Tab-separated table of C-alpha atoms and ligand atoms in Angstrom:
chain	number	residue	atom	x	y	z
Q	1	MET	CA	-34.112	37.885	-58.386
Q	2	ALA	CA	-32.252	38.974	-55.373
Q	3	VAL	CA	-34.077	38.836	-51.954
Q	4	PHE	CA	-34.879	42.354	-50.974
Q	5	SER	CA	-33.268	43.474	-47.694
Q	6	LEU	CA	-33.823	46.725	-46.040
Q	7	PHE	CA	-30.377	46.450	-44.489
Q	8	ASP	CA	-28.585	45.244	-47.522
Q	9	ALA	CA	-25.858	47.895	-47.549
Q	10	GLU	CA	-25.093	47.454	-43.737
Q	11	GLU	CA	-24.859	43.683	-44.353
Q	12	LYS	CA	-22.414	44.073	-47.203
Q	13	ALA	CA	-20.403	46.534	-45.168
Q	14	LEU	CA	-20.289	44.054	-42.301
Q	15	GLU	CA	-19.354	41.280	-44.652
Q	16	GLN	CA	-16.465	43.366	-46.129
Q	17	ALA	CA	-15.348	44.320	-42.505
Q	18	ARG	CA	-15.224	40.625	-41.543
Q	19	ALA	CA	-13.265	39.795	-44.803
Q	20	LEU	CA	-10.873	42.520	-44.017
Q	21	ARG	CA	-10.453	41.235	-40.363
Q	22	ARG	CA	-9.749	37.705	-41.747
Q	23	SER	CA	-7.113	39.111	-44.091
Q	24	LEU	CA	-5.478	40.800	-41.118
Q	25	ALA	CA	-4.818	37.678	-39.193
Q	26	ASP	CA	-1.143	38.556	-38.972
Q	27	ALA	CA	-1.709	42.233	-37.931
Q	28	PRO	CA	-0.742	43.350	-34.525
Q	29	GLU	CA	-2.977	42.369	-31.590
Q	30	ALA	CA	-4.143	45.932	-30.973
Q	31	VAL	CA	-5.425	46.290	-34.572
Q	32	ARG	CA	-7.152	42.993	-34.453
Q	33	ASP	CA	-8.880	43.654	-31.256
Q	34	GLY	CA	-9.778	47.204	-32.157
Q	35	LEU	CA	-11.294	45.884	-35.406
Q	36	ASP	CA	-13.199	43.134	-33.538
Q	37	THR	CA	-14.720	45.755	-31.245
Q	38	LEU	CA	-15.704	47.888	-34.081
Q	39	ILE	CA	-17.252	45.096	-36.005
Q	40	GLY	CA	-19.178	43.937	-32.893
Q	41	ALA	CA	-20.493	47.417	-32.204
Q	42	TYR	CA	-21.660	47.807	-35.844
Q	43	ASP	CA	-23.249	44.497	-35.778
Q	44	SER	CA	-25.185	45.221	-32.662
Q	45	SER	CA	-26.078	48.630	-33.937
Q	46	VAL	CA	-27.495	47.173	-37.127
Q	47	ARG	CA	-29.587	44.716	-35.102
Q	48	GLU	CA	-30.845	47.509	-32.849
Q	49	GLN	CA	-31.851	49.417	-35.985
Q	50	ARG	CA	-33.872	46.451	-37.195
Q	51	ARG	CA	-35.684	46.281	-33.911
Q	52	LEU	CA	-36.278	50.013	-33.738
Q	53	VAL	CA	-37.669	50.014	-37.373
Q	54	LYS	CA	-40.057	47.218	-36.248
Q	55	VAL	CA	-41.135	49.177	-33.101
Q	56	SER	CA	-41.847	52.281	-35.034
Q	57	ASP	CA	-43.709	50.352	-37.762
Q	58	ARG	CA	-45.729	48.641	-35.260
Q	59	LEU	CA	-46.553	52.066	-33.545
Q	60	GLN	CA	-47.422	53.567	-36.764
Q	61	GLY	CA	-49.606	50.694	-37.666
Q	62	GLN	CA	-51.490	51.007	-34.390
Q	63	LEU	CA	-51.880	54.704	-35.064
Q	64	ALA	CA	-53.245	54.177	-38.474
Q	65	SER	CA	-55.817	51.569	-37.308
Q	66	LEU	CA	-56.835	53.925	-34.480
Q	67	ASN	CA	-57.295	56.715	-37.001
Q	68	GLN	CA	-59.372	54.379	-39.216
Q	69	GLU	CA	-61.355	53.290	-36.209
Q	70	LEU	CA	-61.821	56.941	-35.313
Q	71	GLY	CA	-63.014	57.726	-38.846
Q	72	LYS	CA	-65.488	54.881	-38.587
Q	73	ARG	CA	-66.724	56.113	-35.314
Q	74	LYS	CA	-67.065	59.441	-36.505
Q	75	ALA	CA	-69.105	58.397	-39.587
Q	76	GLU	CA	-71.320	56.162	-37.266
Q	77	ALA	CA	-71.771	59.173	-34.922
Q	78	GLU	CA	-72.708	61.402	-37.817
Q	79	GLU	CA	-75.112	58.846	-39.104
Q	80	ALA	CA	-76.685	58.408	-35.661
Q	81	LEU	CA	-77.049	62.259	-35.458
Q	82	ALA	CA	-78.761	62.446	-38.793
Q	83	ASN	CA	-81.111	59.670	-37.783
Q	84	LEU	CA	-81.830	61.453	-34.613
Q	85	ARG	CA	-82.530	64.607	-36.504
Q	86	ALA	CA	-84.906	62.757	-38.819
Q	87	ALA	CA	-86.637	61.106	-35.802
Q	88	GLN	CA	-86.926	64.545	-34.201
Q	89	ASP	CA	-88.511	65.967	-37.339
Q	90	SER	CA	-91.080	63.182	-37.580
Q	91	LEU	CA	-91.732	63.519	-33.901
Q	92	ILE	CA	-92.494	67.215	-34.363
Q	93	GLN	CA	-94.731	66.380	-37.275
Q	94	SER	CA	-96.601	63.780	-35.322
Q	95	GLU	CA	-96.789	66.191	-32.329
Q	96	LYS	CA	-98.303	68.805	-34.589
Q	97	LEU	CA	-100.855	66.284	-35.813
Q	98	ALA	CA	-101.697	65.248	-32.318
Q	99	SER	CA	-102.070	68.817	-31.180
Q	100	LEU	CA	-104.386	69.479	-34.264
Q	101	GLY	CA	-106.345	66.414	-33.322
Q	102	ALA	CA	-106.611	67.607	-29.651
Q	103	LEU	CA	-107.568	70.936	-30.933
Q	104	VAL	CA	-110.361	69.689	-33.236
Q	105	GLY	CA	-111.655	67.318	-30.450
Q	106	GLY	CA	-111.542	70.172	-28.071
Q	107	VAL	CA	-113.383	72.517	-30.358
Q	108	ALA	CA	-116.126	69.971	-30.919
Q	109	HIS	CA	-116.418	69.510	-27.197
Q	110	GLU	CA	-116.533	73.118	-26.488
Q	111	ILE	CA	-119.041	74.008	-29.177
Q	112	ASN	CA	-121.252	71.051	-28.214
Q	113	THR	CA	-122.359	72.567	-24.968
Q	114	PRO	CA	-123.711	76.029	-26.232
Q	115	VAL	CA	-125.190	74.418	-29.310
Q	116	GLY	CA	-126.854	71.621	-27.198
Q	117	VAL	CA	-128.309	74.281	-24.821
Q	118	ALA	CA	-129.644	76.313	-27.855
Q	119	LEU	CA	-131.009	73.247	-29.420
Q	120	SER	CA	-132.956	72.095	-26.444
Q	121	CYS	CA	-134.183	75.651	-25.763
Q	122	ALA	CA	-135.337	75.894	-29.327
Q	123	SER	CA	-137.253	72.617	-29.252
Q	124	HIS	CA	-138.820	73.643	-25.906
Q	125	LEU	CA	-139.860	76.891	-27.545
Q	126	ALA	CA	-141.154	74.958	-30.545
Q	127	ASP	CA	-143.352	72.755	-28.275
Q	128	ALA	CA	-144.718	75.648	-26.335
Q	129	THR	CA	-145.500	77.521	-29.589
Q	130	ASP	CA	-147.390	74.379	-30.918
Q	131	ALA	CA	-149.368	74.155	-27.822
Q	132	MET	CA	-150.189	77.820	-28.140
Q	133	ARG	CA	-151.247	77.357	-31.811
Q	134	LYS	CA	-153.613	74.542	-30.686
Q	135	LEU	CA	-155.152	76.690	-28.029
Q	136	PHE	CA	-155.393	79.590	-30.516
Q	137	GLU	CA	-157.174	77.333	-33.064
Q	138	ALA	CA	-159.616	76.224	-30.403
Q	139	ASP	CA	-160.041	79.897	-29.508
Q	140	ASP	CA	-159.218	78.896	-25.944
Q	141	ILE	CA	-156.167	81.075	-24.873
Q	142	GLY	CA	-156.559	82.344	-21.383
Q	143	ILE	CA	-154.407	85.207	-20.086
Q	144	ASP	CA	-152.417	82.914	-17.894
Q	145	ASP	CA	-151.534	80.796	-20.852
Q	146	PHE	CA	-150.375	83.822	-22.791
Q	147	GLU	CA	-148.195	85.191	-19.921
Q	148	ARG	CA	-146.663	81.762	-19.375
Q	149	TYR	CA	-145.936	81.427	-23.129
Q	150	MET	CA	-144.494	84.851	-23.138
Q	151	ALA	CA	-142.121	84.132	-20.249
Q	152	THR	CA	-141.041	80.820	-21.846
Q	153	ALA	CA	-140.317	82.644	-25.187
Q	154	ARG	CA	-138.399	85.270	-23.441
Q	155	ASP	CA	-136.309	82.888	-21.397
Q	156	THR	CA	-135.566	80.360	-24.160
Q	157	SER	CA	-134.876	83.049	-26.780
Q	158	ALA	CA	-132.446	84.724	-24.435
Q	159	LEU	CA	-130.672	81.439	-23.900
Q	160	ILE	CA	-130.639	80.637	-27.449
Q	161	VAL	CA	-129.153	84.020	-28.375
Q	162	GLY	CA	-126.544	83.699	-25.592
Q	163	ASN	CA	-125.444	80.212	-26.484
Q	164	CYS	CA	-125.333	80.970	-30.184
Q	165	GLU	CA	-123.138	83.942	-29.389
Q	166	ARG	CA	-120.920	81.715	-27.262
Q	167	ALA	CA	-120.730	79.194	-30.087
Q	168	ALA	CA	-119.934	81.967	-32.531
Q	169	ALA	CA	-117.329	83.357	-30.279
Q	170	LEU	CA	-115.697	79.863	-30.002
Q	171	ILE	CA	-115.699	79.501	-33.829
Q	172	ARG	CA	-114.107	82.947	-34.169
Q	173	SER	CA	-111.398	82.092	-31.876
Q	174	PHE	CA	-110.934	78.734	-33.513
Q	175	LYS	CA	-110.499	80.590	-36.806
Q	176	GLN	CA	-107.724	82.616	-35.227
Q	177	VAL	CA	-105.955	79.479	-33.985
Q	178	ALA	CA	-105.829	78.422	-37.561
Q	179	VAL	CA	-104.634	81.817	-38.785
Q	180	ASP	CA	-102.093	81.623	-41.473
Q	181	ARG	CA	-99.779	84.104	-43.186
Q	182	THR	CA	-102.172	84.903	-45.954
Q	183	SER	CA	-104.942	85.992	-43.484
Q	184	SER	CA	-102.980	89.112	-42.437
Q	185	GLU	CA	-101.020	91.497	-44.438
Q	186	ARG	CA	-97.303	91.784	-44.210
Q	187	ARG	CA	-95.877	95.288	-44.205
Q	188	SER	CA	-93.485	97.539	-42.582
Q	189	PHE	CA	-94.328	99.359	-39.385
Q	190	GLU	CA	-92.659	101.254	-36.667
Q	191	LEU	CA	-92.764	98.949	-33.603
Q	192	GLY	CA	-93.228	101.444	-30.678
Q	193	SER	CA	-96.015	103.275	-32.240
Q	194	TYR	CA	-97.796	100.142	-33.306
Q	195	ILE	CA	-97.686	98.819	-29.779
Q	196	ARG	CA	-99.079	102.095	-28.422
Q	197	GLU	CA	-102.022	102.129	-31.103
Q	198	THR	CA	-102.874	98.568	-30.164
Q	199	LEU	CA	-102.946	99.440	-26.395
Q	200	ALA	CA	-105.149	102.476	-27.313
Q	201	SER	CA	-107.672	100.301	-29.062
Q	202	LEU	CA	-107.907	98.200	-25.891
Q	203	GLY	CA	-107.965	101.407	-23.862
Q	204	PRO	CA	-111.599	101.199	-22.750
Q	205	HIS	CA	-111.030	97.911	-21.038
Q	206	ILE	CA	-107.920	98.981	-19.353
Q	207	ARG	CA	-108.755	102.435	-18.310
Q	208	GLN	CA	-112.214	101.644	-16.959
Q	209	ALA	CA	-110.591	99.221	-14.380
Q	210	GLY	CA	-108.032	101.812	-13.408
Q	211	HIS	CA	-104.928	99.828	-14.616
Q	212	ARG	CA	-101.774	101.517	-15.751
Q	213	VAL	CA	-99.761	100.593	-18.906
Q	214	THR	CA	-96.172	101.571	-19.514
Q	215	VAL	CA	-94.393	101.047	-22.836
Q	216	ASP	CA	-90.618	101.238	-22.910
Q	217	CYS	CA	-89.511	100.818	-26.542
Q	218	PRO	CA	-86.745	102.511	-28.386
Q	219	ASP	CA	-87.827	104.730	-31.218
Q	220	GLY	CA	-87.250	103.837	-34.829
Q	221	ILE	CA	-87.452	100.031	-34.722
Q	222	VAL	CA	-88.859	99.333	-38.063
Q	223	MET	CA	-90.438	95.891	-38.539
Q	224	ASP	CA	-91.142	94.037	-41.726
Q	225	SER	CA	-93.765	91.629	-40.442
Q	226	TYR	CA	-97.386	90.961	-39.730
Q	227	PRO	CA	-98.796	93.657	-37.615
Q	228	GLY	CA	-102.190	92.032	-37.299
Q	229	ALA	CA	-100.659	88.994	-35.691
Q	230	LEU	CA	-98.677	91.121	-33.352
Q	231	SER	CA	-101.569	93.012	-32.131
Q	232	GLN	CA	-103.529	89.873	-31.584
Q	233	VAL	CA	-100.675	88.660	-29.427
Q	234	LEU	CA	-100.575	91.725	-27.362
Q	235	SER	CA	-104.443	91.961	-26.919
Q	236	ASN	CA	-104.438	88.298	-25.747
Q	237	PHE	CA	-101.790	89.208	-23.114
Q	238	VAL	CA	-103.722	92.158	-21.966
Q	239	MET	CA	-107.007	90.435	-21.779
Q	240	ASN	CA	-105.323	87.692	-19.721
Q	241	SER	CA	-103.966	90.250	-17.345
Q	242	LEU	CA	-107.328	91.842	-16.922
Q	243	VAL	CA	-109.156	88.557	-16.509
Q	244	HIS	CA	-106.718	86.360	-14.585
Q	245	GLY	CA	-104.120	88.726	-13.144
Q	246	PHE	CA	-105.898	91.504	-11.536
Q	247	ASP	CA	-108.556	91.338	-8.863
Q	248	PRO	CA	-111.617	93.431	-9.725
Q	249	GLY	CA	-111.569	96.825	-8.138
Q	250	THR	CA	-107.709	96.959	-7.720
Q	251	GLY	CA	-105.541	98.905	-10.157
Q	252	GLY	CA	-102.851	96.830	-11.728
Q	253	ALA	CA	-99.697	97.736	-13.773
Q	254	ILE	CA	-98.618	96.385	-17.103
Q	255	VAL	CA	-95.081	96.941	-18.458
Q	256	ILE	CA	-93.994	96.346	-22.006
Q	257	THR	CA	-90.313	96.524	-22.482
Q	258	VAL	CA	-88.660	96.281	-25.938
Q	259	ASP	CA	-84.889	95.885	-26.702
Q	260	ARG	CA	-82.663	94.472	-29.380
Q	261	PRO	CA	-80.486	91.676	-27.946
Q	262	THR	CA	-78.658	91.218	-31.349
Q	263	SER	CA	-79.109	93.192	-34.663
Q	264	GLY	CA	-82.080	92.010	-36.523
Q	265	GLN	CA	-83.829	90.605	-33.485
Q	266	VAL	CA	-86.225	92.372	-31.088
Q	267	ARG	CA	-87.307	91.176	-27.698
Q	268	MET	CA	-90.522	92.260	-26.113
Q	269	ILE	CA	-91.063	91.520	-22.433
Q	270	TYR	CA	-94.649	91.760	-21.377
Q	271	SER	CA	-95.352	91.711	-17.619
Q	272	ASP	CA	-98.105	92.487	-15.093
Q	273	ASN	CA	-98.023	92.747	-11.449
Q	274	GLY	CA	-101.138	90.602	-10.858
Q	275	LYS	CA	-101.618	87.189	-9.258
Q	276	GLY	CA	-99.073	85.372	-11.529
Q	277	ILE	CA	-99.353	81.824	-12.870
Q	278	ALA	CA	-99.086	78.812	-10.531
Q	279	PRO	CA	-95.755	77.015	-11.251
Q	280	GLY	CA	-97.539	73.782	-11.953
Q	281	ASN	CA	-99.523	75.430	-14.782
Q	282	ARG	CA	-96.653	77.069	-16.495
Q	283	SER	CA	-95.875	74.185	-18.861
Q	284	ARG	CA	-99.575	73.940	-19.865
Q	285	ILE	CA	-100.803	77.449	-20.508
Q	286	PHE	CA	-99.814	77.370	-24.176
Q	287	ASP	CA	-101.813	74.077	-24.649
Q	288	PRO	CA	-105.121	74.596	-26.349
Q	289	PHE	CA	-108.119	74.577	-23.997
Q	290	PHE	CA	-105.970	74.838	-20.990
Q	291	THR	CA	-107.837	77.330	-18.731
Q	292	THR	CA	-108.318	77.925	-15.018
Q	293	ARG	CA	-111.617	79.516	-15.832
Q	294	ARG	CA	-113.532	76.743	-17.331
Q	295	GLY	CA	-117.193	77.429	-17.213
Q	296	ALA	CA	-116.612	81.046	-16.383
Q	297	GLY	CA	-115.868	82.311	-19.849
Q	298	GLY	CA	-112.433	80.835	-20.476
Q	299	SER	CA	-111.952	78.530	-23.334
Q	300	GLY	CA	-108.152	78.260	-22.923
Q	301	LEU	CA	-107.385	79.325	-26.491
Q	302	GLY	CA	-105.771	82.799	-25.837
Q	303	LEU	CA	-102.305	81.756	-25.303
Q	304	HIS	CA	-102.403	78.905	-27.766
Q	305	ILE	CA	-103.177	81.432	-30.340
Q	306	VAL	CA	-100.261	83.539	-29.097
Q	307	TYR	CA	-97.980	80.582	-29.490
Q	308	ASN	CA	-99.164	79.852	-32.916
Q	309	LEU	CA	-98.938	83.385	-34.161
Q	310	VAL	CA	-95.456	84.043	-32.691
Q	311	THR	CA	-93.913	80.672	-33.860
Q	312	GLY	CA	-95.877	80.759	-37.144
Q	313	PRO	CA	-96.143	83.865	-39.140
Q	314	LEU	CA	-94.016	85.946	-36.797
Q	315	GLU	CA	-91.169	83.439	-36.912
Q	316	GLY	CA	-90.214	83.962	-33.333
Q	317	GLY	CA	-90.526	82.322	-29.878
Q	318	VAL	CA	-92.443	82.927	-26.812
Q	319	ALA	CA	-91.755	81.872	-23.128
Q	320	VAL	CA	-93.382	82.319	-19.829
Q	321	ASP	CA	-91.200	83.570	-16.989
Q	322	SER	CA	-91.667	83.749	-13.261
Q	323	PRO	CA	-90.430	87.165	-12.146
Q	324	PRO	CA	-89.216	87.047	-8.483
Q	325	GLY	CA	-91.454	90.031	-7.637
Q	326	GLY	CA	-94.655	88.051	-8.586
Q	327	GLY	CA	-96.957	88.710	-11.405
Q	328	ALA	CA	-96.863	87.171	-14.899
Q	329	SER	CA	-94.257	87.818	-17.527
Q	330	PHE	CA	-93.871	86.674	-21.121
Q	331	THR	CA	-90.815	87.057	-23.396
Q	332	VAL	CA	-91.369	87.284	-27.063
Q	333	THR	CA	-88.475	87.287	-29.382
Q	334	LEU	CA	-89.085	88.194	-32.991
Q	335	PRO	CA	-86.856	88.695	-36.138
Q	336	GLN	CA	-87.139	92.301	-37.258
Q	337	ALA	CA	-87.958	91.005	-40.719
Q	338	VAL	CA	-89.682	87.791	-41.408
Q	339	SER	CA	-88.508	85.634	-44.193
Q	340	GLN	CA	-91.922	84.811	-45.703
I	1	MET	CA	-22.730	53.726	2.734
I	2	ALA	CA	-26.403	52.767	2.107
I	3	MET	CA	-27.899	54.168	-1.120
I	4	GLU	CA	-31.312	55.830	-1.136
I	5	ASN	CA	-34.014	53.904	-2.691
I	6	PHE	CA	-35.006	55.419	-6.173
I	7	LYS	CA	-38.760	55.796	-6.971
I	8	ILE	CA	-40.504	57.748	-9.609
I	9	ALA	CA	-44.230	57.767	-9.745
I	10	ALA	CA	-45.931	57.048	-13.126
I	11	THR	CA	-47.165	60.038	-15.225
I	12	GLU	CA	-49.466	59.914	-18.098
I	13	ARG	CA	-46.525	59.337	-20.422
I	14	SER	CA	-43.893	57.748	-18.350
I	15	PRO	CA	-43.774	54.460	-16.366
I	16	GLU	CA	-43.602	54.032	-12.691
I	17	VAL	CA	-39.970	53.201	-11.754
I	18	ASN	CA	-39.301	51.390	-8.518
I	19	PHE	CA	-35.637	50.757	-7.709
I	20	ASP	CA	-35.128	48.971	-4.374
I	21	PHE	CA	-31.474	48.877	-3.702
I	22	ASP	CA	-31.584	46.884	-0.419
I	23	GLY	CA	-34.010	44.428	-1.921
I	24	CYS	CA	-32.008	44.279	-5.143
I	25	ARG	CA	-34.992	44.763	-7.324
I	26	LEU	CA	-35.832	47.122	-10.172
I	27	SER	CA	-39.241	47.409	-11.917
I	28	LEU	CA	-40.666	49.588	-14.702
I	29	ARG	CA	-44.440	49.455	-14.985
I	30	GLY	CA	-46.840	51.232	-17.358
I	31	GLU	CA	-46.564	53.153	-20.505
I	32	SER	CA	-43.476	55.095	-21.741
I	33	TYR	CA	-43.563	57.797	-24.347
I	34	PRO	CA	-42.105	60.758	-22.753
I	35	GLU	CA	-41.442	63.850	-24.833
I	36	ASP	CA	-37.733	63.719	-23.810
I	37	ALA	CA	-36.620	60.133	-23.024
I	38	SER	CA	-33.527	61.511	-21.221
I	39	THR	CA	-35.591	62.917	-18.296
I	40	VAL	CA	-36.881	59.541	-17.554
I	41	PHE	CA	-33.973	57.328	-18.494
I	42	GLY	CA	-31.144	59.560	-17.682
I	43	PRO	CA	-31.553	59.405	-13.776
I	44	LEU	CA	-32.421	55.741	-14.059
I	45	PHE	CA	-29.148	54.952	-15.930
I	46	SER	CA	-26.930	56.904	-13.480
I	47	ALA	CA	-28.647	55.034	-10.515
I	48	LEU	CA	-28.263	51.691	-12.282
I	49	GLU	CA	-24.615	52.279	-12.942
I	50	ARG	CA	-23.909	53.151	-9.312
I	51	PHE	CA	-25.910	50.252	-8.112
I	52	LEU	CA	-24.224	47.752	-10.406
I	53	ALA	CA	-20.768	48.812	-9.085
I	54	THR	CA	-21.969	47.759	-5.570
I	55	ILE	CA	-23.865	44.631	-6.318
I	56	GLY	CA	-21.336	41.962	-5.324
I	57	GLU	CA	-22.708	38.383	-4.856
I	58	ARG	CA	-26.375	39.377	-4.557
I	59	GLU	CA	-28.916	38.530	-7.175
I	60	PHE	CA	-30.429	41.468	-8.963
I	61	VAL	CA	-34.064	41.060	-10.262
I	62	VAL	CA	-35.188	43.308	-13.017
I	63	GLU	CA	-38.849	43.419	-14.182
I	64	PHE	CA	-40.178	45.139	-17.251
I	65	ASP	CA	-43.980	45.396	-17.144
I	66	LEU	CA	-44.726	47.733	-19.929
I	67	THR	CA	-47.852	48.015	-22.087
I	68	TYR	CA	-46.638	50.611	-24.592
I	69	PHE	CA	-43.481	52.443	-25.458
I	70	ASN	CA	-42.282	54.742	-28.299
I	71	SER	CA	-39.130	54.406	-30.347
I	72	SER	CA	-36.814	56.472	-27.947
I	73	SER	CA	-37.952	54.318	-25.017
I	74	ALA	CA	-37.215	51.213	-27.107
I	75	LYS	CA	-33.679	52.431	-27.692
I	76	ALA	CA	-33.203	53.260	-23.960
I	77	LEU	CA	-34.576	49.823	-23.060
I	78	MET	CA	-32.115	48.117	-25.431
I	79	ASN	CA	-29.249	50.148	-23.857
I	80	MET	CA	-30.337	49.091	-20.555
I	81	LEU	CA	-30.526	45.457	-21.374
I	82	LYS	CA	-27.003	45.767	-22.901
I	83	LEU	CA	-25.733	47.322	-19.772
I	84	LEU	CA	-27.222	44.537	-17.685
I	85	ASP	CA	-25.798	41.799	-20.026
I	86	HIS	CA	-22.304	43.327	-19.740
I	87	ALA	CA	-22.687	43.440	-15.903
I	88	ALA	CA	-23.708	39.686	-16.041
I	89	ARG	CA	-20.729	38.883	-18.269
I	90	ASP	CA	-18.545	40.495	-15.687
I	91	GLY	CA	-19.911	38.263	-13.033
I	92	ALA	CA	-23.030	39.911	-11.646
I	93	ARG	CA	-26.118	37.522	-11.085
I	94	ILE	CA	-28.946	39.164	-12.933
I	95	SER	CA	-32.357	37.845	-13.932
I	96	VAL	CA	-34.639	39.873	-16.211
I	97	SER	CA	-38.446	39.330	-16.537
I	98	TRP	CA	-40.324	40.708	-19.477
I	99	LEU	CA	-44.108	40.816	-18.670
I	100	PHE	CA	-46.851	41.035	-21.085
I	101	ALA	CA	-50.525	40.569	-21.246
I	102	PRO	CA	-51.538	37.159	-22.742
I	103	ASP	CA	-53.442	38.917	-25.564
I	104	ASP	CA	-50.681	41.438	-26.384
I	105	ASP	CA	-48.637	39.918	-29.226
I	106	THR	CA	-46.784	43.065	-29.814
I	107	MET	CA	-45.288	43.269	-26.249
I	108	LYS	CA	-44.417	39.548	-26.467
I	109	GLU	CA	-42.648	39.999	-29.783
I	110	PHE	CA	-40.770	42.988	-28.646
I	111	GLY	CA	-39.509	40.984	-25.628
I	112	GLU	CA	-38.406	38.177	-27.914
I	113	ASP	CA	-36.606	40.763	-30.128
I	114	PHE	CA	-35.042	42.586	-27.364
I	115	SER	CA	-33.615	39.556	-25.683
I	116	GLU	CA	-32.053	38.147	-28.963
I	117	ASP	CA	-28.605	39.418	-28.192
I	118	LEU	CA	-28.578	38.644	-24.460
I	119	GLU	CA	-26.078	36.037	-23.498
I	120	HIS	CA	-25.375	36.470	-19.838
I	121	VAL	CA	-28.575	37.489	-18.016
I	122	ALA	CA	-31.242	35.010	-17.241
I	123	PHE	CA	-34.114	36.288	-19.328
I	124	ASN	CA	-37.838	35.219	-18.812
I	125	LEU	CA	-40.919	36.103	-20.930
I	126	VAL	CA	-43.886	36.033	-18.548
I	127	ALA	CA	-47.564	36.228	-19.574
I	128	VAL	CA	-49.555	37.778	-16.835
I	129	GLU	CA	-53.181	38.885	-16.626
I	130	PRO	CA	-53.108	42.531	-16.147
I	131	ALA	CA	-54.399	43.582	-12.566
I	132	ALA	CA	-58.066	44.657	-12.776
Y	1	ATP	N1	-101.449	87.381	-16.948
Y	1	ATP	C1	-101.834	86.277	-16.353
Y	1	ATP	N2	-101.911	86.165	-14.916
Y	1	ATP	C2	-102.411	85.015	-14.389
Y	1	ATP	N3	-102.718	83.927	-15.067
Y	1	ATP	C3	-102.620	83.887	-16.523
Y	1	ATP	C4	-102.256	85.044	-17.127
Y	1	ATP	N4	-102.217	84.861	-18.424
Y	1	ATP	C5	-102.686	83.516	-18.584
Y	1	ATP	N5	-102.846	83.010	-17.369
Y	1	ATP	C6	-103.368	81.650	-17.097
Y	1	ATP	O1	-103.168	80.846	-18.315
Y	1	ATP	C7	-104.387	80.236	-18.577
Y	1	ATP	C8	-104.502	80.059	-20.123
Y	1	ATP	O2	-104.610	81.377	-20.650
Y	1	ATP	P1	-105.406	81.331	-22.080
Y	1	ATP	O3	-105.359	82.808	-22.475
Y	1	ATP	O4	-104.859	80.468	-23.024
Y	1	ATP	O5	-106.847	80.964	-21.754
Y	1	ATP	P2	-108.057	81.721	-20.939
Y	1	ATP	O6	-107.606	83.122	-20.801
Y	1	ATP	O7	-108.302	80.872	-19.864
Y	1	ATP	O8	-109.161	81.604	-22.010
Y	1	ATP	P3	-109.380	82.436	-23.352
Y	1	ATP	O9	-108.219	83.211	-23.546
Y	1	ATP	O10	-109.633	81.400	-24.472
Y	1	ATP	O11	-110.670	83.202	-23.030
Y	1	ATP	C9	-105.435	81.079	-17.941
Y	1	ATP	O12	-106.610	80.300	-17.676
Y	1	ATP	C10	-104.762	81.506	-16.686
Y	1	ATP	O13	-104.856	80.499	-15.707
Y	2	MG	MG1	-106.983	84.314	-22.433
């Protein structure tokens, strides 16, 4: 079999030209020289062609292996991204578990105090009652004994009632933290009127203290969502403004503004002109049990509930802002219709 | 009449050209894959032709220090080598150095291939560690 040559035709042509030149040994010098020049030029041109083919083969080879490398890198990067996403998901899961753990631990801790106080009051009352019964059986109750017992019974039962109420309130708010979609009904409602209704139900708290509330919401935004969750969110904001934002005796202002940044999305900005939230606390206010009023009635669950409701059943997001003019401000973004 | 020295700064796609007429040296350094080879090699060829006409007895040192070139540049380089070889055949003293990085087999092979037909210039293949 003949050896394959890319430049077979050129070599043959060159061979023929050389044979022709040999047969022209007797031709005039000008013809011979001219032919020599042509043959030389053709020879050199073919050699250049060989080199150029080699150069371009080499370049294309480099390009191909670069492309291959690129494809490999791309696949690697995509895999790394997928791994990262998976890691992120499992991180979110364990974060959720950790926050559930913190929540349960916190609830136990919070409830322990009122229950402990109620328990020791109850046993104190039981002891006093026992002593009273002995005196009664011996028919030896003096008026002093009776008055002292009455004072003890009044004080301890007041403490028992107060602390049991505190424990019950904590359990109620804990149940709200754990609220799920099924606990509240999904339906259509007009957003502006619903906000105003919720505020009206909070009216007594607000009006008594002389605060002003302004709602700026376009008419006709019909939501398909969980109104109960939304009103819980609003009341927690309002209660916080009253408790943390406004000094007693000074009238504050609350403004609720609603707009639609994109179709299908609503944005509700809640702000008050109160004392505002210290920058160092902003990242923690949504954590369960974070409160600046521990021991003075705060359990630190209000905004955690807000966060769970907004990101859970309401399928939106909530963020705290720091308005330049002071006060506190929260931005809640919600889909107009939830998916579940 | 003294000729002006001829210098072109490197661009992303074309080599640095340094033509020192008084020092009798020419160097091309870098990468060469211009969109239009004639913009780089056109002016260089006419400068080279003018220079070769005035060279006389002096030794002309040419250095190719290229790391990458495309096919048009390869053809231009071969033309240049041919021009130099003809000048040497006609009596000029010319030495050509072809530089390549020790691990760059491609540039080494191109140097070998391109020097195949040179008969009159002194041709050196030189392995040099690239400047850091
Ligand atoms: N409108 C506001 N102005 C100033 N500070 C606020 C405001 N809203 C929340 N905060 C701060 O954020 C903290 C957390 O609020 P959150 O509602 O979670 O708990 P809390 O109000 O302290 O307790 P709880 O709501 O359980 O009774 C508050 O203790 C307070 O420091
Ligand atoms: Mg609160």
